[in-house]
Each structure stands twice: as C-alpha cells, then as structure tokens.
Amino acid sequence: MKKHGGYQPRVSILIAAYNEARDIEATLNNKLALEYPTELLEILVVSDESDDGTDEIVNSVAAKASCSVRLFRQVPRQGKTAGLNMLKEHANGDILAFSDANSEWEKGALRALVNNFNDPSVGYVTGKMVYVNPDGSLLGDGCSAYMKYENWLRSQETLAGSVVGVDGGIDAMRKDLYQSLRPDQLPDFVQPLKVVEQGYRVVYEPQALLKEEALSDGGSEFSMRVRVSLRAFWALKDMKHLMNPARDPLFAWQLVSHKLLRYAAFVPMLTLAIAALYLAPVKGLYLVAAVGYGLFLYLAWSGHKKESRGESLSTLYALPYYFVLLNLASFRACIAFFKGEKKVVWNPRKG
C-alpha cells in the first residue's frame, strides 16, 4: 500500500476501562508519549463503574498531561461497547483511535495508523499485535504463531480489498462512519463490518505495533476465547447479509472463510476424525490418518499438562495445544449460541 506523509487529522483516543488500576497509568503515559502533535490529540477514558481507584489515577494523570485527558463514568456497568458509544458522543477528533486499558503502543503507531486515512477509500485501520513475555521479549508459542498467521492473512486481505478481522487494541476509524452498537455486540468485529457496509475499506497497518502480554495459563485463554467466539457468532448473525455473494463476492468469501468457517472448523475436523477411526481397519491410509489424529491430541494434552506444571512449551507441544484450545472454545461457544446465550457483562482481557 502506498504510504502518505504529513497527514495529521485531529485524533481522539478512546479507552474503556473496568478496574484497571494496575495498568491505566502506564497506558495513559504510553499514549501521551506518542509521536503526534499534542494540540491535535485528546484521550477519552470511560470507567465502567470501576471501584479500585482507576478513576482517581486517570484524573491524576489528566492534571499534568500534555494534551486533553477526560474521564467519563458509566454507571451502572454496561460494558465496553456501551462505553465506546458514550465516548464517541464527546470526541472532538476527526479520527477515533481505540486502545485497550493495558495496551502499549510503539511511539510511531498512531502516526502510522492515521496516515492511511489520506486514502479516501479507507474507513478503518487496524495495527499489528504481537504477544510478549513479561520482560518484553517476543513469545514463541502457539498463541504467537496464531497471531503471526492472522497478521499474514490481514496483509493479504488488505491487498485484496478489506480486512475481515481486527485486534481492537490498536485500531482507528473515521468518526463520521462510527455507528452506535448494542451493548451485546462485539465492537472489534461489528464496527469494521459496518464500515465495509458503508462502502469503505478496512486495512492492516503493520507499522502500527502493539505489544501485549500473553495470558499466563490456558484456562484464562480458554475462557476469553469462549466469550469472544460467542459474541462473534452473534455478530456473524447480525451481519449475515455481508456473506451474500450477490452483494460483494470477494468480501463474502473472505468473511465466510476467515470467520464463519474458522469458528465452525471443529465440525469438519470432528467428522473427519470419526471417519478416520471408523475406516482405519479398512485401508492403511485411514489408519495413518487415525494415528496422526491420536498423536496430535496426545501432544496437545501433553502441552496442557506441561503448562499446568509451570513448564515452558516448545513449538512441538504449543501449536497442537493452542489449536485444540481454540477449537474447543469455539465448540463451547457454538453450544451457547444455539441455546440463545449472550455475554454482555464485560471483563477485560488481561494480556
């Protein structure tokens, strides 16, 4: 993609926070240190009825900040999506940038994001997220491999037209394209689709870098993936018209293949596994497939046991473990979806 220099619109960074006393000061200082003109920048924080001192920390940082930092309190708790809807109404920027309350951006990340809006066809931009260890070094496990794959896909989708999935921790969009969403809708998923619906492109900017600490245990990762997958199923239902090939064949194929089939991948995988086991006595090829499935599950289970003992995982164990974890989470979310369950209460992902 062609880069454009010197484009500096007014930007409002929106941050939703719930009990983020541990991280919010560092996050705000990180945003205040970005390489962007302070007179064109403001930071808006919505506290979702936090009760751990988050509000006091935000106000303390605001009192000595180099640009406008404003706190809004949401009572009672309504979740991240409702909080972002509130902040949008108070934002003065032409561009809205979205950060999590524990997101650390590279200094040039905001400039890299907004440069893309010099292209009038672009309505939404997402950055690059990498997982790191507590010491800041890159993580070399299945979670990291998953993000490398996602980032590669986003690069290819940008070349083709529009990105299907974004991170949410380092995104930006044109304010006039923002559409208020229901509290149960996943903003990181639905808002970009709303932008595509309005005829604009969603693109990936690899120079806008976000380093995020990975979750320390598979149980937390699993719970988070179930919540995200469940809201993704509902989002796909809400935006199912974008999967109609008569509207836009390329984007419909992207949305079905990248999102719908990914979240439902456990169905053909389980079917093939059962078929391989059933046909194993019939032909050697199926026996090899059945043994392969068994070995893969053994490595995944071993990875789980090693993690529970506090051992670091090599790629041999980490990839199968994380792959199985993702698909089990999708399976659990699918059951909840067909039961009509919706997760509205928001618990921010820690890492």
PDB file of C-alpha atoms in Angstrom, residues 6-180:
ATOM      1  CA  GLY A   6       2.215  14.684   6.586  1.00  0.00           C
ATOM      2  CA  TYR A   7      -1.441  13.777   7.117  1.00  0.00           C
ATOM      3  CA  GLN A   8      -2.332  14.940  10.635  1.00  0.00           C
ATOM      4  CA  PRO A   9      -6.056  14.982  11.449  1.00  0.00           C
ATOM      5  CA  ARG A  10      -7.465  15.591  14.895  1.00  0.00           C
ATOM      6  CA  VAL A  11      -7.482  12.296  16.797  1.00  0.00           C
ATOM      7  CA  SER A  12      -9.460  11.108  19.809  1.00  0.00           C
ATOM      8  CA  ILE A  13      -8.080   8.013  21.534  1.00  0.00           C
ATOM      9  CA  LEU A  14     -10.920   6.104  23.228  1.00  0.00           C
ATOM     10  CA  ILE A  15     -10.185   3.766  26.138  1.00  0.00           C
ATOM     11  CA  ALA A  16     -12.741   1.659  28.011  1.00  0.00           C
ATOM     12  CA  ALA A  17     -11.643   0.592  31.493  1.00  0.00           C
ATOM     13  CA  TYR A  18     -13.014  -1.599  34.250  1.00  0.00           C
ATOM     14  CA  ASN A  19     -10.878  -1.876  37.393  1.00  0.00           C
ATOM     15  CA  GLU A  20      -7.622  -1.124  35.578  1.00  0.00           C
ATOM     16  CA  ALA A  21      -5.726   0.500  38.475  1.00  0.00           C
ATOM     17  CA  ARG A  22      -2.732  -1.743  37.793  1.00  0.00           C
ATOM     18  CA  ASP A  23      -2.281  -0.697  34.157  1.00  0.00           C
ATOM     19  CA  ILE A  24      -4.157   2.526  33.381  1.00  0.00           C
ATOM     20  CA  GLU A  25      -1.410   4.981  34.390  1.00  0.00           C
ATOM     21  CA  ALA A  26       1.185   3.233  32.230  1.00  0.00           C
ATOM     22  CA  THR A  27      -1.273   3.050  29.340  1.00  0.00           C
ATOM     23  CA  LEU A  28      -2.106   6.762  29.520  1.00  0.00           C
ATOM     24  CA  ASN A  29       1.559   7.728  29.771  1.00  0.00           C
ATOM     25  CA  ASN A  30       2.230   5.499  26.782  1.00  0.00           C
ATOM     26  CA  LYS A  31      -0.378   7.385  24.734  1.00  0.00           C
ATOM     27  CA  LEU A  32       0.910  10.767  25.913  1.00  0.00           C
ATOM     28  CA  ALA A  33       4.376   9.793  24.668  1.00  0.00           C
ATOM     29  CA  LEU A  34       3.190   9.026  21.124  1.00  0.00           C
ATOM     30  CA  GLU A  35       4.850  10.904  18.289  1.00  0.00           C
ATOM     31  CA  TYR A  36       1.847  13.036  17.372  1.00  0.00           C
ATOM     32  CA  PRO A  37       1.110  16.774  17.823  1.00  0.00           C
ATOM     33  CA  THR A  38      -0.455  17.229  21.267  1.00  0.00           C
ATOM     34  CA  GLU A  39      -2.699  20.044  20.026  1.00  0.00           C
ATOM     35  CA  LEU A  40      -4.337  17.526  17.652  1.00  0.00           C
ATOM     36  CA  LEU A  41      -4.715  14.773  20.234  1.00  0.00           C
ATOM     37  CA  GLU A  42      -7.140  14.020  23.063  1.00  0.00           C
ATOM     38  CA  ILE A  43      -7.639  10.939  25.233  1.00  0.00           C
ATOM     39  CA  LEU A  44     -11.074   9.922  26.496  1.00  0.00           C
ATOM     40  CA  VAL A  45     -11.477   7.226  29.152  1.00  0.00           C
ATOM     41  CA  VAL A  46     -14.759   5.626  30.184  1.00  0.00           C
ATOM     42  CA  SER A  47     -14.722   3.898  33.562  1.00  0.00           C
ATOM     43  CA  ASP A  48     -17.318   1.118  33.606  1.00  0.00           C
ATOM     44  CA  GLU A  49     -18.207   1.623  37.277  1.00  0.00           C
ATOM     45  CA  SER A  50     -14.649   0.859  38.383  1.00  0.00           C
ATOM     46  CA  ASP A  51     -14.185   0.650  42.156  1.00  0.00           C
ATOM     47  CA  ASP A  52     -10.447   0.016  42.501  1.00  0.00           C
ATOM     48  CA  GLY A  53      -9.090   3.560  42.170  1.00  0.00           C
ATOM     49  CA  THR A  54      -8.973   3.633  38.355  1.00  0.00           C
ATOM     50  CA  ASP A  55     -10.873   6.942  38.217  1.00  0.00           C
ATOM     51  CA  GLU A  56      -8.551   8.681  40.655  1.00  0.00           C
ATOM     52  CA  ILE A  57      -5.496   7.561  38.662  1.00  0.00           C
ATOM     53  CA  VAL A  58      -6.963   8.871  35.400  1.00  0.00           C
ATOM     54  CA  ASN A  59      -7.728  12.234  36.980  1.00  0.00           C
ATOM     55  CA  SER A  60      -4.224  12.408  38.442  1.00  0.00           C
ATOM     56  CA  VAL A  61      -2.640  11.801  35.026  1.00  0.00           C
ATOM     57  CA  ALA A  62      -5.042  14.279  33.408  1.00  0.00           C
ATOM     58  CA  ALA A  63      -3.989  17.054  35.775  1.00  0.00           C
ATOM     59  CA  LYS A  64      -0.438  17.065  34.416  1.00  0.00           C
ATOM     60  CA  ALA A  65      -0.973  15.745  30.874  1.00  0.00           C
ATOM     61  CA  SER A  66       0.386  17.498  27.794  1.00  0.00           C
ATOM     62  CA  CYS A  67      -2.926  17.066  25.963  1.00  0.00           C
ATOM     63  CA  SER A  68      -6.580  16.808  26.964  1.00  0.00           C
ATOM     64  CA  VAL A  69      -7.368  13.701  29.027  1.00  0.00           C
ATOM     65  CA  ARG A  70     -11.013  13.354  30.066  1.00  0.00           C
ATOM     66  CA  LEU A  71     -12.711  10.782  32.273  1.00  0.00           C
ATOM     67  CA  PHE A  72     -16.329   9.663  31.904  1.00  0.00           C
ATOM     68  CA  ARG A  73     -18.003   7.308  34.348  1.00  0.00           C
ATOM     69  CA  GLN A  74     -20.562   4.719  33.242  1.00  0.00           C
ATOM     70  CA  VAL A  75     -22.992   3.689  35.977  1.00  0.00           C
ATOM     71  CA  PRO A  76     -24.346   1.059  36.186  1.00  0.00           C
ATOM     72  CA  ARG A  77     -21.951  -1.229  34.349  1.00  0.00           C
ATOM     73  CA  GLN A  78     -22.961  -1.641  30.728  1.00  0.00           C
ATOM     74  CA  GLY A  79     -19.789  -2.981  29.104  1.00  0.00           C
ATOM     75  CA  LYS A  80     -17.162  -1.845  26.639  1.00  0.00           C
ATOM     76  CA  THR A  81     -19.473  -1.331  23.669  1.00  0.00           C
ATOM     77  CA  ALA A  82     -21.832   0.996  25.533  1.00  0.00           C
ATOM     78  CA  GLY A  83     -18.820   2.852  26.915  1.00  0.00           C
ATOM     79  CA  LEU A  84     -17.387   3.455  23.451  1.00  0.00           C
ATOM     80  CA  ASN A  85     -20.800   4.664  22.267  1.00  0.00           C
ATOM     81  CA  MET A  86     -20.710   7.227  25.083  1.00  0.00           C
ATOM     82  CA  LEU A  87     -17.179   8.397  24.341  1.00  0.00           C
ATOM     83  CA  LYS A  88     -17.897   8.872  20.648  1.00  0.00           C
ATOM     84  CA  GLU A  89     -20.510  11.499  21.511  1.00  0.00           C
ATOM     85  CA  HIS A  90     -17.895  13.538  23.408  1.00  0.00           C
ATOM     86  CA  ALA A  91     -14.995  13.070  20.976  1.00  0.00           C
ATOM     87  CA  ASN A  92     -13.725  16.089  19.035  1.00  0.00           C
ATOM     88  CA  GLY A  93     -11.401  14.199  16.695  1.00  0.00           C
ATOM     89  CA  ASP A  94     -11.982  13.511  13.024  1.00  0.00           C
ATOM     90  CA  ILE A  95     -10.387  10.109  13.655  1.00  0.00           C
ATOM     91  CA  LEU A  96     -11.292   7.801  16.534  1.00  0.00           C
ATOM     92  CA  ALA A  97      -8.491   5.519  17.747  1.00  0.00           C
ATOM     93  CA  PHE A  98      -9.221   2.578  20.041  1.00  0.00           C
ATOM     94  CA  SER A  99      -6.900   1.268  22.732  1.00  0.00           C
ATOM     95  CA  ASP A 100      -7.392  -1.266  25.495  1.00  0.00           C
ATOM     96  CA  ALA A 101      -6.644  -0.097  29.024  1.00  0.00           C
ATOM     97  CA  ASN A 102      -3.496  -2.249  29.110  1.00  0.00           C
ATOM     98  CA  SER A 103      -2.270  -1.652  25.546  1.00  0.00           C
ATOM     99  CA  GLU A 104       1.263  -0.362  24.977  1.00  0.00           C
ATOM    100  CA  TRP A 105       1.783   1.182  21.530  1.00  0.00           C
ATOM    101  CA  GLU A 106       5.057   1.880  19.780  1.00  0.00           C
ATOM    102  CA  LYS A 107       5.740   5.636  19.639  1.00  0.00           C
ATOM    103  CA  GLY A 108       5.074   5.919  15.912  1.00  0.00           C
ATOM    104  CA  ALA A 109       1.982   3.718  15.941  1.00  0.00           C
ATOM    105  CA  LEU A 110      -0.660   6.468  15.866  1.00  0.00           C
ATOM    106  CA  ARG A 111       1.021   8.318  13.014  1.00  0.00           C
ATOM    107  CA  ALA A 112       1.253   5.050  11.065  1.00  0.00           C
ATOM    108  CA  LEU A 113      -2.462   4.389  11.629  1.00  0.00           C
ATOM    109  CA  VAL A 114      -3.756   7.811  10.594  1.00  0.00           C
ATOM    110  CA  ASN A 115      -1.544   8.109   7.506  1.00  0.00           C
ATOM    111  CA  ASN A 116      -3.800   5.533   5.884  1.00  0.00           C
ATOM    112  CA  PHE A 117      -6.789   7.886   6.035  1.00  0.00           C
ATOM    113  CA  ASN A 118      -5.198  10.096   3.413  1.00  0.00           C
ATOM    114  CA  ASP A 119      -6.650   7.462   1.090  1.00  0.00           C
ATOM    115  CA  PRO A 120     -10.370   8.405   0.828  1.00  0.00           C
ATOM    116  CA  SER A 121     -11.383   4.770   0.295  1.00  0.00           C
ATOM    117  CA  VAL A 122     -10.089   3.761   3.749  1.00  0.00           C
ATOM    118  CA  GLY A 123     -12.552   3.921   6.629  1.00  0.00           C
ATOM    119  CA  TYR A 124     -10.918   1.718   9.273  1.00  0.00           C
ATOM    120  CA  VAL A 125      -7.319   0.732  10.062  1.00  0.00           C
ATOM    121  CA  THR A 126      -6.019  -1.976  12.365  1.00  0.00           C
ATOM    122  CA  GLY A 127      -2.468  -2.335  13.640  1.00  0.00           C
ATOM    123  CA  LYS A 128      -0.210  -5.272  14.361  1.00  0.00           C
ATOM    124  CA  MET A 129      -0.366  -7.059  17.701  1.00  0.00           C
ATOM    125  CA  VAL A 130       2.426  -9.320  18.929  1.00  0.00           C
ATOM    126  CA  TYR A 131       2.490 -11.267  22.183  1.00  0.00           C
ATOM    127  CA  VAL A 132       5.386 -10.754  24.568  1.00  0.00           C
ATOM    128  CA  ASN A 133       6.713 -12.209  27.803  1.00  0.00           C
ATOM    129  CA  PRO A 134       6.718 -10.041  30.971  1.00  0.00           C
ATOM    130  CA  ASP A 135      10.278  -8.964  30.143  1.00  0.00           C
ATOM    131  CA  GLY A 136       9.154  -7.642  26.742  1.00  0.00           C
ATOM    132  CA  SER A 137      10.664 -10.422  24.629  1.00  0.00           C
ATOM    133  CA  LEU A 138       8.564 -11.945  21.870  1.00  0.00           C
ATOM    134  CA  LEU A 139       6.591 -15.036  22.806  1.00  0.00           C
ATOM    135  CA  GLY A 140       7.417 -18.171  20.853  1.00  0.00           C
ATOM    136  CA  ASP A 141       4.407 -20.393  21.478  1.00  0.00           C
ATOM    137  CA  GLY A 142       1.161 -21.384  19.761  1.00  0.00           C
ATOM    138  CA  CYS A 143      -0.531 -18.137  20.717  1.00  0.00           C
ATOM    139  CA  SER A 144       2.218 -16.168  18.985  1.00  0.00           C
ATOM    140  CA  ALA A 145       2.076 -18.448  15.943  1.00  0.00           C
ATOM    141  CA  TYR A 146      -1.667 -17.828  15.722  1.00  0.00           C
ATOM    142  CA  MET A 147      -1.104 -14.060  15.639  1.00  0.00           C
ATOM    143  CA  LYS A 148       1.640 -14.392  13.006  1.00  0.00           C
ATOM    144  CA  TYR A 149      -0.841 -16.271  10.839  1.00  0.00           C
ATOM    145  CA  GLU A 150      -3.568 -13.679  11.490  1.00  0.00           C
ATOM    146  CA  ASN A 151      -1.240 -10.801  10.626  1.00  0.00           C
ATOM    147  CA  TRP A 152      -0.172 -12.517   7.404  1.00  0.00           C
ATOM    148  CA  LEU A 153      -3.822 -13.003   6.455  1.00  0.00           C
ATOM    149  CA  ARG A 154      -4.538  -9.329   7.114  1.00  0.00           C
ATOM    150  CA  SER A 155      -1.704  -8.297   4.825  1.00  0.00           C
ATOM    151  CA  GLN A 156      -3.147 -10.411   2.026  1.00  0.00           C
ATOM    152  CA  GLU A 157      -6.698  -9.198   2.651  1.00  0.00           C
ATOM    153  CA  THR A 158      -5.538  -5.571   2.522  1.00  0.00           C
ATOM    154  CA  LEU A 159      -4.065  -6.226  -0.918  1.00  0.00           C
ATOM    155  CA  ALA A 160      -7.340  -7.824  -1.992  1.00  0.00           C
ATOM    156  CA  GLY A 161      -9.553  -5.036  -0.629  1.00  0.00           C
ATOM    157  CA  SER A 162     -10.647  -5.184   3.007  1.00  0.00           C
ATOM    158  CA  VAL A 163      -9.525  -6.914   6.181  1.00  0.00           C
ATOM    159  CA  VAL A 164     -12.129  -9.115   7.873  1.00  0.00           C
ATOM    160  CA  GLY A 165     -10.798  -9.234  11.444  1.00  0.00           C
ATOM    161  CA  VAL A 166      -9.120  -6.597  13.633  1.00  0.00           C
ATOM    162  CA  ASP A 167      -7.454  -6.535  17.054  1.00  0.00           C
ATOM    163  CA  GLY A 168      -9.381  -3.868  18.944  1.00  0.00           C
ATOM    164  CA  GLY A 169      -6.334  -2.843  20.980  1.00  0.00           C
ATOM    165  CA  ILE A 170      -4.796  -0.709  18.225  1.00  0.00           C
ATOM    166  CA  ASP A 171      -7.415   0.432  15.710  1.00  0.00           C
ATOM    167  CA  ALA A 172      -8.667   3.693  14.209  1.00  0.00           C
ATOM    168  CA  MET A 173     -11.629   4.790  12.092  1.00  0.00           C
ATOM    169  CA  ARG A 174     -13.276   7.869  10.637  1.00  0.00           C
ATOM    170  CA  LYS A 175     -15.584   9.366  13.251  1.00  0.00           C
ATOM    171  CA  ASP A 176     -18.355  10.021  10.762  1.00  0.00           C
ATOM    172  CA  LEU A 177     -18.514   6.291   9.943  1.00  0.00           C
ATOM    173  CA  TYR A 178     -18.957   5.205  13.582  1.00  0.00           C
ATOM    174  CA  GLN A 179     -22.323   3.565  14.245  1.00  0.00           C
ATOM    175  CA  SER A 180     -23.593   3.014  17.779  1.00  0.00           C
TER     176      SER A 180
END
